[in-house]
Short mmCIF file of C-alpha atoms and ligand atoms in Angstrom, two decimals:
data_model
loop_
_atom_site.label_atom_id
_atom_site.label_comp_id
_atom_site.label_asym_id
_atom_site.label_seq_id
_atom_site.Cartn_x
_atom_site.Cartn_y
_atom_site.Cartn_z
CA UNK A 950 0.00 0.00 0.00
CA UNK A 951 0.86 3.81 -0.73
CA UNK A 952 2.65 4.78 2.31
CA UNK A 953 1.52 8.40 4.08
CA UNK A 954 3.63 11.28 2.86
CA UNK A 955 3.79 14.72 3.09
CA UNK A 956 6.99 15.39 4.10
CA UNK A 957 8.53 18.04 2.48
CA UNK A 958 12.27 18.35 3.93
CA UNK A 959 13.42 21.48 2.01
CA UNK A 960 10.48 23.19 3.47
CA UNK A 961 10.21 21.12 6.81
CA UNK A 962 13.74 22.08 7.25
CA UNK A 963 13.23 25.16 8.17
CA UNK A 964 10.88 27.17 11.25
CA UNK A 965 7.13 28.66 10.21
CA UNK A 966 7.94 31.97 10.10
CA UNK A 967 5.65 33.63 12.59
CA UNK A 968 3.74 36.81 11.35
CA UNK A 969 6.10 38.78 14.04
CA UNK A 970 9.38 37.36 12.74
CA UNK A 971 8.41 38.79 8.99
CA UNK A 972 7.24 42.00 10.31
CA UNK A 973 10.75 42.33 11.48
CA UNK A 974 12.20 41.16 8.39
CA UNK A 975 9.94 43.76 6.60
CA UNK A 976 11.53 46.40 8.34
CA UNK A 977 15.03 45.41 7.14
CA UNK A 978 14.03 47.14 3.86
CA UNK A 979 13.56 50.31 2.69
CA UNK A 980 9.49 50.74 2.57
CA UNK A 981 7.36 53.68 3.55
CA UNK A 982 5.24 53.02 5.88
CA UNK A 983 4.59 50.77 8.60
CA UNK A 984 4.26 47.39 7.83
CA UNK A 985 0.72 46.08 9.36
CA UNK A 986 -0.03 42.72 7.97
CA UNK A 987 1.61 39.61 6.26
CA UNK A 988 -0.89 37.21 4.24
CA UNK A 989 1.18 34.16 3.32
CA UNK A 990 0.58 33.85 -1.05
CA UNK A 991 -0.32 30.07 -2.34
CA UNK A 992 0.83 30.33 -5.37
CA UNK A 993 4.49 28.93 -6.55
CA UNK A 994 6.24 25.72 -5.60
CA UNK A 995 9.69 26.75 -4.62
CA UNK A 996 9.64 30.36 -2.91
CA UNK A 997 7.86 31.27 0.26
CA UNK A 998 5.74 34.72 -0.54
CA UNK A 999 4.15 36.73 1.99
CA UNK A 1000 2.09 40.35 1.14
CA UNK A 1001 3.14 42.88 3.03
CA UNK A 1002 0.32 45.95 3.85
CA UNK A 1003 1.58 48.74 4.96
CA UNK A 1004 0.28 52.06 7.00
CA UNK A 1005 1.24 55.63 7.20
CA UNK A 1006 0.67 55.83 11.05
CA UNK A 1007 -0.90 53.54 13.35
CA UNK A 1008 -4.83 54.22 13.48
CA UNK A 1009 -4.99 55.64 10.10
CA UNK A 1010 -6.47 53.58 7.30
CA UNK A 1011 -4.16 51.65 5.49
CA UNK A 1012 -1.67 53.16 2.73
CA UNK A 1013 -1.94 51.77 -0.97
CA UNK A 1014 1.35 50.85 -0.58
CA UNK A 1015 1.64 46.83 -0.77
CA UNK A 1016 4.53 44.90 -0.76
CA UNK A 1017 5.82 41.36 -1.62
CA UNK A 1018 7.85 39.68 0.90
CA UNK A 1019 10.00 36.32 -0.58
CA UNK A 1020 11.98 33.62 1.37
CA UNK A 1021 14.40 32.70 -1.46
CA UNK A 1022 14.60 28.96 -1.74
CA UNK A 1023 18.28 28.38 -1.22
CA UNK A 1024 18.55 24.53 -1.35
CA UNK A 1025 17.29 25.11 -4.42
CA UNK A 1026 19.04 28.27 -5.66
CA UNK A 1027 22.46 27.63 -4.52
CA UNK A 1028 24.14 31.42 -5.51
CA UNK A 1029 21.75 34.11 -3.98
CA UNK A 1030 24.09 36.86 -5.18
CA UNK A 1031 24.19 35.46 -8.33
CA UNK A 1032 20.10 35.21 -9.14
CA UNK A 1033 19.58 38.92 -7.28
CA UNK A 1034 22.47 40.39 -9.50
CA UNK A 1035 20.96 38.55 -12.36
CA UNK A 1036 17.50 40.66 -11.38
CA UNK A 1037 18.93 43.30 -11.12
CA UNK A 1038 20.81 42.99 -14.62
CA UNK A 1039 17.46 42.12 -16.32
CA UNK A 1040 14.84 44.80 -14.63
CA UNK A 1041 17.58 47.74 -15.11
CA UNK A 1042 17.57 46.81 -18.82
CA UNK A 1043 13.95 46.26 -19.41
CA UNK A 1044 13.00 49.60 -17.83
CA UNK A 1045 15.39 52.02 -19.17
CA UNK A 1046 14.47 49.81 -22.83
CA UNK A 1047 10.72 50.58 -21.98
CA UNK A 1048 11.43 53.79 -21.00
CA UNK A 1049 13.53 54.70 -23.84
CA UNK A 1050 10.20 53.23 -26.61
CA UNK A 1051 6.93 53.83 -24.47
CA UNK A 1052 5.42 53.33 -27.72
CA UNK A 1053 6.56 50.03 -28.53
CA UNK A 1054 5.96 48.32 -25.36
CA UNK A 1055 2.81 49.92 -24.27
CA UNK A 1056 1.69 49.20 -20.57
CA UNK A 1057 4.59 46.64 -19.72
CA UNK A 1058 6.85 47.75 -16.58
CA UNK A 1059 9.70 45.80 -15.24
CA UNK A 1060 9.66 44.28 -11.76
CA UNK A 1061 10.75 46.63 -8.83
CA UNK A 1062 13.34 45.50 -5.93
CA UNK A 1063 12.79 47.15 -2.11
CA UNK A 1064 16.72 47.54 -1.41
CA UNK A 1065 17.38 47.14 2.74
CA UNK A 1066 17.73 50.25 4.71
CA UNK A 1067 21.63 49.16 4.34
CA UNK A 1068 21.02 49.38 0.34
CA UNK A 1069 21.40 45.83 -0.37
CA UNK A 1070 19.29 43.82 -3.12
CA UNK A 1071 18.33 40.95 -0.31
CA UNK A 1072 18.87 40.18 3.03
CA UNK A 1073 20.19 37.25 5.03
CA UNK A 1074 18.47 36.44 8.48
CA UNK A 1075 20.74 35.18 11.57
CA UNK A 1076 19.47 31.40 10.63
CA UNK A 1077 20.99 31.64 6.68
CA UNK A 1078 17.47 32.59 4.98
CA UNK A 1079 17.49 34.83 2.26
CA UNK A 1080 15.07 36.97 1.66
CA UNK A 1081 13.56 40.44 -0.95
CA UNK A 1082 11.12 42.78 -0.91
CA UNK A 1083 9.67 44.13 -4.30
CA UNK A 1084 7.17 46.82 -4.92
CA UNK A 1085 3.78 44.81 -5.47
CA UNK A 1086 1.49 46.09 -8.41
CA UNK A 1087 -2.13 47.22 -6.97
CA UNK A 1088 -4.97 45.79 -8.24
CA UNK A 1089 -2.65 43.69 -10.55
CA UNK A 1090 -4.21 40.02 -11.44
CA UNK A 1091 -2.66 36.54 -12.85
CA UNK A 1092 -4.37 33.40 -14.07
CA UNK A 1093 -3.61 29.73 -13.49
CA UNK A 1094 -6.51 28.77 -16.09
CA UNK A 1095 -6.52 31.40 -19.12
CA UNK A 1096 -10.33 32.41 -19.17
CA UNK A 1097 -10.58 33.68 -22.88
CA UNK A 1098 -8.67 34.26 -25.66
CA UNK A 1099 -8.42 37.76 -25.29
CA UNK A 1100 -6.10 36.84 -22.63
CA UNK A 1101 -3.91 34.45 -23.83
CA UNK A 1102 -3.48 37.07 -26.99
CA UNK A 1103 -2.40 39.29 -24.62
CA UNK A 1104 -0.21 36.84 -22.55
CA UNK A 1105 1.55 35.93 -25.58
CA UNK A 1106 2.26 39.42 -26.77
CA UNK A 1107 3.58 39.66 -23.37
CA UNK A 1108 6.17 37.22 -23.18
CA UNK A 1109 6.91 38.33 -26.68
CA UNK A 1110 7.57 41.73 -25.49
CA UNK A 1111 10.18 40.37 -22.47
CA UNK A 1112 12.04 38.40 -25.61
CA UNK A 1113 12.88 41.18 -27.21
CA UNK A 1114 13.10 43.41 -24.11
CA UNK A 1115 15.59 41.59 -22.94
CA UNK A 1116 17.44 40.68 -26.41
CA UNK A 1117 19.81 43.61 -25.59
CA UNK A 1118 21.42 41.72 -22.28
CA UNK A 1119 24.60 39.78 -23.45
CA UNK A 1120 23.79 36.31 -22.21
CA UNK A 1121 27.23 35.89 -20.89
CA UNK A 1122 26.62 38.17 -18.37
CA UNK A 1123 24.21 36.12 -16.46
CA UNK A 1124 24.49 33.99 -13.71
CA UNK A 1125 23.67 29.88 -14.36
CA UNK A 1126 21.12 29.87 -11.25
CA UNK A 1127 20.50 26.55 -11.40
CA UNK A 1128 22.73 24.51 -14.15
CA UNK A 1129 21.39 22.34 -16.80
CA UNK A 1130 17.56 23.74 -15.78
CA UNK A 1131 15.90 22.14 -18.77
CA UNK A 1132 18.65 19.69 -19.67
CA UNK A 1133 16.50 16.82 -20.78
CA UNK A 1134 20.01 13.96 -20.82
CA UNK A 1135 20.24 15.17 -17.19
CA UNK A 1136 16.37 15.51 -16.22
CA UNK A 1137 16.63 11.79 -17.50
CA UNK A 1138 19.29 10.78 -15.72
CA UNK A 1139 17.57 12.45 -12.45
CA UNK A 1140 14.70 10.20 -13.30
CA UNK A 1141 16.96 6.63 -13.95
CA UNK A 1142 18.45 7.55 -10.31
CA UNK A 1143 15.28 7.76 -8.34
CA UNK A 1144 13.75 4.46 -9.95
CA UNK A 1145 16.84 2.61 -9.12
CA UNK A 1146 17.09 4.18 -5.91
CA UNK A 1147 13.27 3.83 -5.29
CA UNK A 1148 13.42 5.15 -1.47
CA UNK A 1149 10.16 5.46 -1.22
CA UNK A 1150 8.89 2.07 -2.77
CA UNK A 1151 6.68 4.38 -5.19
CA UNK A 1152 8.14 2.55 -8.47
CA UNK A 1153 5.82 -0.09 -8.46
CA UNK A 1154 2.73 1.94 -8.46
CA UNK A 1155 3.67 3.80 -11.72
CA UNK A 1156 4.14 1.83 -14.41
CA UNK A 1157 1.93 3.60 -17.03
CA UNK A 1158 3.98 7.06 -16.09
CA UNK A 1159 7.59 5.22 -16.72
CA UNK A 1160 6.70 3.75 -19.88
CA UNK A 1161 5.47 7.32 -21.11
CA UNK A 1162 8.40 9.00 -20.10
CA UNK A 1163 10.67 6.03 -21.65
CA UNK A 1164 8.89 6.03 -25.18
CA UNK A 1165 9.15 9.14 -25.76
CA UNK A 1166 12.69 10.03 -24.18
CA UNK A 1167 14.71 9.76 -27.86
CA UNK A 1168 12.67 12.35 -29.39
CA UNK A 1169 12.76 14.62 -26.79
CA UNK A 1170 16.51 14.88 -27.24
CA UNK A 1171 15.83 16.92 -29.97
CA UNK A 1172 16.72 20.13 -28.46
CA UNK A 1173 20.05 19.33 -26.67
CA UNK A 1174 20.86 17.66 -30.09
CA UNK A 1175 20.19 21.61 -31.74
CA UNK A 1176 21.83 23.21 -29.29
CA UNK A 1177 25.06 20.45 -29.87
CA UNK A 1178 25.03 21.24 -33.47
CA UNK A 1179 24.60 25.19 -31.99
CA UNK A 1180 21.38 25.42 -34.39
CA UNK A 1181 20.18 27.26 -31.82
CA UNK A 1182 20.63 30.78 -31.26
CA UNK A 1183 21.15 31.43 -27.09
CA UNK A 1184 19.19 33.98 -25.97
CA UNK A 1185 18.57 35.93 -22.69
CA UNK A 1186 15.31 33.47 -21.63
CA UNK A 1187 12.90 33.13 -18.38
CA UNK A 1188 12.62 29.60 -18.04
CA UNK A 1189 9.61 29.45 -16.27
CA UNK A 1190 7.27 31.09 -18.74
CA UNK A 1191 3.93 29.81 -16.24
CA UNK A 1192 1.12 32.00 -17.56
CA UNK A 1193 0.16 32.96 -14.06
CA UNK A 1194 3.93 34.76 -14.10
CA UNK A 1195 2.42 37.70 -16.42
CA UNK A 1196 0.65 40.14 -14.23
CA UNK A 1197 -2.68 42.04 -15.62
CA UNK A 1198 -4.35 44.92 -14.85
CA UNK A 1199 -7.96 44.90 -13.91
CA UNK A 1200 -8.44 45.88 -17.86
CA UNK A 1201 -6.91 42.89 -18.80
CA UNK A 1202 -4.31 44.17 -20.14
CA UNK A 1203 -0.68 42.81 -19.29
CA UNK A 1204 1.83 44.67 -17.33
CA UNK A 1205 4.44 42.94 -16.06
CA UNK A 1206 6.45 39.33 -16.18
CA UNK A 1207 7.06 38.23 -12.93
CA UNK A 1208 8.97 35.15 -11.57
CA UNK A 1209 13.06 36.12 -12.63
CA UNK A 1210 14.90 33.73 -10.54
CA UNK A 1211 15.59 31.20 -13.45
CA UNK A 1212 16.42 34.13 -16.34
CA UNK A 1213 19.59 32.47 -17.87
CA UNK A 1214 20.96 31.65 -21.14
CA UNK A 1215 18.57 29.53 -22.83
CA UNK A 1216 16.18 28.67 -26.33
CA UNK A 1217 13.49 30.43 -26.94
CA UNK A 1218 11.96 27.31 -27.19
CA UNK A 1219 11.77 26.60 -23.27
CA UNK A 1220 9.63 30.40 -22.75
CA UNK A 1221 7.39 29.26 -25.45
CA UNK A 1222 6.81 25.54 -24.66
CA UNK A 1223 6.59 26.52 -20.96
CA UNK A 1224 3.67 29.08 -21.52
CA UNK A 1225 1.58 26.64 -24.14
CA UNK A 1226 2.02 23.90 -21.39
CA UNK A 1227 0.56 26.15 -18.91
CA UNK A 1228 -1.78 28.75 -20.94
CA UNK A 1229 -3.76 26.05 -23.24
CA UNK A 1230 -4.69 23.78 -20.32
CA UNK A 1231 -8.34 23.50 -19.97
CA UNK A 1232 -7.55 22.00 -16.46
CA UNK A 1233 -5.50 22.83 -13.47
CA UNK A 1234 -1.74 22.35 -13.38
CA UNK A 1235 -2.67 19.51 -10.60
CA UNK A 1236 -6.31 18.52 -11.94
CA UNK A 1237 -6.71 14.87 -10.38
CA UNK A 1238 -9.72 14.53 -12.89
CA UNK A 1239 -7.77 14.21 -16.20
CA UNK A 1240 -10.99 13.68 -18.62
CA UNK A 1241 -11.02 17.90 -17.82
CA UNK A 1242 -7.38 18.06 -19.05
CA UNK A 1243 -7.15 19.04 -22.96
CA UNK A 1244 -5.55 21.38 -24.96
CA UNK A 1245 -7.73 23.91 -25.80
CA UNK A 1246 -6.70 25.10 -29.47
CA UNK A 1247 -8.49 28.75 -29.43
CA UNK A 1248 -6.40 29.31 -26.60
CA UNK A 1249 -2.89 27.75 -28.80
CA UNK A 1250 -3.84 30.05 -31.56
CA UNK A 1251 -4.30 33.46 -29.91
CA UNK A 1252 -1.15 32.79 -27.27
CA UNK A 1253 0.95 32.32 -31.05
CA UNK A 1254 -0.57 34.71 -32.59
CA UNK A 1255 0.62 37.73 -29.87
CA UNK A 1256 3.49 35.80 -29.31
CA UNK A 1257 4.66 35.93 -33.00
CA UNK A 1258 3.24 39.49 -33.56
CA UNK A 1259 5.85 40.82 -31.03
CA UNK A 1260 9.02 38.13 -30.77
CA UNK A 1261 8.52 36.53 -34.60
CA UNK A 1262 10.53 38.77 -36.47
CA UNK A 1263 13.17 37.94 -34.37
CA UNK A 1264 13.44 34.06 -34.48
CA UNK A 1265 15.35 32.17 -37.10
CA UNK A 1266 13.68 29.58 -39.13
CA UNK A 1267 14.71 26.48 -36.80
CA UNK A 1268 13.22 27.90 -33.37
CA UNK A 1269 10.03 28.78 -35.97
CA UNK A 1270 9.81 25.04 -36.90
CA UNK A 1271 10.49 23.77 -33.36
CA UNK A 1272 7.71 26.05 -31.55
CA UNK A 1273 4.78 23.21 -31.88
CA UNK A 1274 7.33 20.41 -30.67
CA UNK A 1275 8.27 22.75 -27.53
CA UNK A 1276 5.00 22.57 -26.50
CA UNK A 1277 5.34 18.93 -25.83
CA UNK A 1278 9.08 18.96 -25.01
CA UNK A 1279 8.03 21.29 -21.68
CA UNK A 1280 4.69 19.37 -20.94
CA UNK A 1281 7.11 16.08 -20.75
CA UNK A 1282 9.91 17.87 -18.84
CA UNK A 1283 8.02 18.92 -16.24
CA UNK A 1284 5.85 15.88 -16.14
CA UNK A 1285 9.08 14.30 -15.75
CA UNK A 1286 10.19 16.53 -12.80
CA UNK A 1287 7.26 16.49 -10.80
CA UNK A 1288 7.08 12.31 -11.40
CA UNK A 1289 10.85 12.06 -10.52
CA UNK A 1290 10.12 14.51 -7.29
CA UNK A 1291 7.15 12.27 -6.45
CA UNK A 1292 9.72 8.97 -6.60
CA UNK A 1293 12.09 10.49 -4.48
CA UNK A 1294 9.95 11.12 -1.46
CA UNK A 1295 8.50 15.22 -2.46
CA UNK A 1296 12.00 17.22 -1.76
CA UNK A 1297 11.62 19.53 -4.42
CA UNK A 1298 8.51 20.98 -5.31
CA UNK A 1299 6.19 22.34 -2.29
CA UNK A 1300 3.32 19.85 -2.00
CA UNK A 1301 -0.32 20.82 -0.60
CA UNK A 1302 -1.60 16.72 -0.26
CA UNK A 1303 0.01 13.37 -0.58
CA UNK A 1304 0.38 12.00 -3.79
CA UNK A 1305 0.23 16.18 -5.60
CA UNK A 1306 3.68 15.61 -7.77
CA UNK A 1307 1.96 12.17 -8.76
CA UNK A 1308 -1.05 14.05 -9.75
CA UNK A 1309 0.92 16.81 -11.15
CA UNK A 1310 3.07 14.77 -13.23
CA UNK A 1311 0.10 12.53 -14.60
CA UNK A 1312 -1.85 15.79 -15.86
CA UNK A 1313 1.48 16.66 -17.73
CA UNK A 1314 1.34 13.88 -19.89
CA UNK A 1315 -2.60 13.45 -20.46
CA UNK A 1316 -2.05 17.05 -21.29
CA UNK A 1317 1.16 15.46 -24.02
CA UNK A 1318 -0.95 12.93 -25.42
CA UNK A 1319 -3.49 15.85 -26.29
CA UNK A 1320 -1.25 17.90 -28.06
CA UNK A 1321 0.56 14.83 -29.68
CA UNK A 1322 -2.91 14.38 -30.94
CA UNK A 1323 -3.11 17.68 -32.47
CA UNK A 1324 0.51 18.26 -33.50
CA UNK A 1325 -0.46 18.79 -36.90
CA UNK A 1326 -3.15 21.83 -36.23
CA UNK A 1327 -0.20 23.31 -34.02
CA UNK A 1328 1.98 23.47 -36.63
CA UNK A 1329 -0.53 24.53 -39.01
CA UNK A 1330 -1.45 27.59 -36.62
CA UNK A 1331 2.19 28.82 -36.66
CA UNK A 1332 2.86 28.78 -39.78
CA UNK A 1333 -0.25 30.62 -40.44
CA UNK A 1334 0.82 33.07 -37.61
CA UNK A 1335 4.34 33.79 -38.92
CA UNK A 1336 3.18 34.45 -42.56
C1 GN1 B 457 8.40 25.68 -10.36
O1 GN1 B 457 7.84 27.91 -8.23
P1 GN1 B 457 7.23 27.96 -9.58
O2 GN1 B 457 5.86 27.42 -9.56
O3 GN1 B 457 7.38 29.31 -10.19
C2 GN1 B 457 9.66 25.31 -11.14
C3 GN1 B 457 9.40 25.37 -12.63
C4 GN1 B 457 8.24 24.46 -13.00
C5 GN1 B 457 7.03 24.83 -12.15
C6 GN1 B 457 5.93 23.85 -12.40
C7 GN1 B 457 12.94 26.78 -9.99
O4 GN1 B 457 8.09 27.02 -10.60
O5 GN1 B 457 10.54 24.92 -13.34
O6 GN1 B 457 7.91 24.62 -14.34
O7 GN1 B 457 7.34 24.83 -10.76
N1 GN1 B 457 10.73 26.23 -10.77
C8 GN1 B 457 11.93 25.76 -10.40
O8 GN1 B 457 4.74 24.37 -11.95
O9 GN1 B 457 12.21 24.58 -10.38
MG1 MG B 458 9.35 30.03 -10.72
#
């Protein structure tokens, strides 16, 4: 029988901050106002978030000032220097680029750090945590599920507007924050490890998830083999292209991309795959129902459409030609992370239930068979998009 897990040792690890404890940390930075209250955020599987409300003085009502509060994963992000340099690299650019074109780039604005009070980008607590503070955006919204495809238009023209936003950063400047990210020979080996290792005796119960990741692991070497043959132009990329990492404004419009710990030297491929994997599901990243999983192809076509409208011009023929397959190369990466997390006992990713990177992983690759099933209509829509 399944055994009764939810331990979660990067996370356990470490004390429950107490609401006190990060109104003290709060006041380490440079924000106006008193801080007044700390609502933890559920959103994210590797950072702790917090909201910070501020007032002006006690007994008056409270300031619009708002602020986000992060606990910076460190077991996971292993050069804190390195990723808040990198942010600062990347935000720097994009604003004085938006700045210097309001035209061109509309309503976008780049991310905001909260130096200390000493005038540092983060700050380290007496037990080794790091933590940031950055200006939060009021009355800004994100989606898990995109609603319309209005949005996912939008969305796309979005992270089509941080490609080229961020075209003018010399890759080589960036910090690796966390090496081979979306390396899919060491993803795999990752995977052989924790089925030989088995520690939790979960290998047994998976059989159907194993054979889909082994079937399809050849083809999926596809972009490594590009990037060996340097087909591949490396650009200045997210990495974690989640829809619900573009902020909107209560117009619906899009304002900001959020989420710049894993910015590195990368394929466009991974932003675009990333975003389809997460913007066309008609489910739930988790859904434990997966006849609700599918991709929904409205959604495909509007995401590629503002996608190419902004970024297209920009891309060489091969990342054109690969966009469709990215989709599914991200879907089965991830899958593959959350099912190798789930096999090695839930270290990685935070989970909210026993059994959630299972579930995670399995609606990654109903979501793959989908668009395997549609692969031809993908294809279709881009080259429709790019003409
Ligand atoms: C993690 O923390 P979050 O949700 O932004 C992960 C991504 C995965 C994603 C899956 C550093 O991102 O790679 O795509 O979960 N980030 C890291 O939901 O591993
Ligand atoms: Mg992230």
């Amino acid at each position: 029988m399944e055994e009764t897990s939810t331990n979660n040792p990067v996370r356990a690890g470490s004390e429950t901050a107490t609401t006190q404890k990060l109104l003290e940390l709060v006041r380490r930075f440079r924000i106006e106002g008193m801080p007044l209250k700390v609502t933890p955020i559920i959103s994210g599987h590797i950072n702790d978030s917090y909201l910070v409300s501020t007032i002006v003085r006690a007994g008056l009502e409270p300031a619009p000032t708002e602020y986000l509060l992060q606990r910076i994963n460190h077991g996971i992000f292993r050069d804190i220097p390195g990723l808040m340099n990198n942010i600062g690299i990347v935000t720097g650019h994009i604003s004085q680029r938006i700045q210097a074109d309001p035209a061109a780039f509309g309503e976008m604005r780049a991310l905001e750090l909260v130096p200390t009070v000493e005038g540092d980008p983060f700050y380290t607590d007496p037990q080794g945590n790091f933590w940031r503070v950055y200006h939060y955006i009021p009355g800004s919204l994100s989606y898990d599920r995109v609603p319309g495809t209005d949005l996912a238009y939008e969305g796309g023209k979005a992270f089509g507007k941080f490609q080229v936003l961020s075209a003018g950063i010399d890759p080589g400047t960036l910090t690796i924050t966390i090496p081979r990210f979306h390396d899919i020979t060491w993803r795999l080996e990752q995977f052989e490890d924790a089925l030989h290792s088995d520690l939790m005796h979960r290998v047994a119960h998976v059989p159907d998830e194993i054979h889909c990741i082994r079937e399809r692991a050849q083809e999926m070497h596809t972009i490594n083999q590009l990037i060996e043959s340097s087909l591949l132009p490396t650009r200045v990329t997210h990495n974690d292209t989640k829809f619900n990492n573009i902020l909107f404004n209560q117009k619906n419009t899009a304002i900001c991309i959020v989420d710049l710990d894993t910015v590195m030297p990368g394929t466009v491929l991974y932003d675009f795959g990333d975003a389809i994997r997460t913007g066309t599901n008609t489910a739930d990243e988790d859904e434990s129902n997966l006849e609700k999983v599918s991709l929904d192809m409205g959604l495909f076509e509007a995401y590629s459409r503002g996608f190419l409208e902004t970024a297209g011009t920009s891309l060489t023929q091969i990342e054109l030609d690969h966009l469709a397959f990215s989709a599914r190369f991200m879907t089965y990466i991830i899958g593959l992370r959350f099912l190798t997390d789930y096999l090695n006992g839930d270290t990685y990713y935070m989970i909210h239930r026993t059994g959630h990177n299972l579930q995670r992983a399995r609606c990654q690759f109903k979501l793959l068979s989908e668009m395997e099933k549609q692969t031809e209509i993908m294809e279709r829509i881009i080259e429709t998009s790019v003409a």
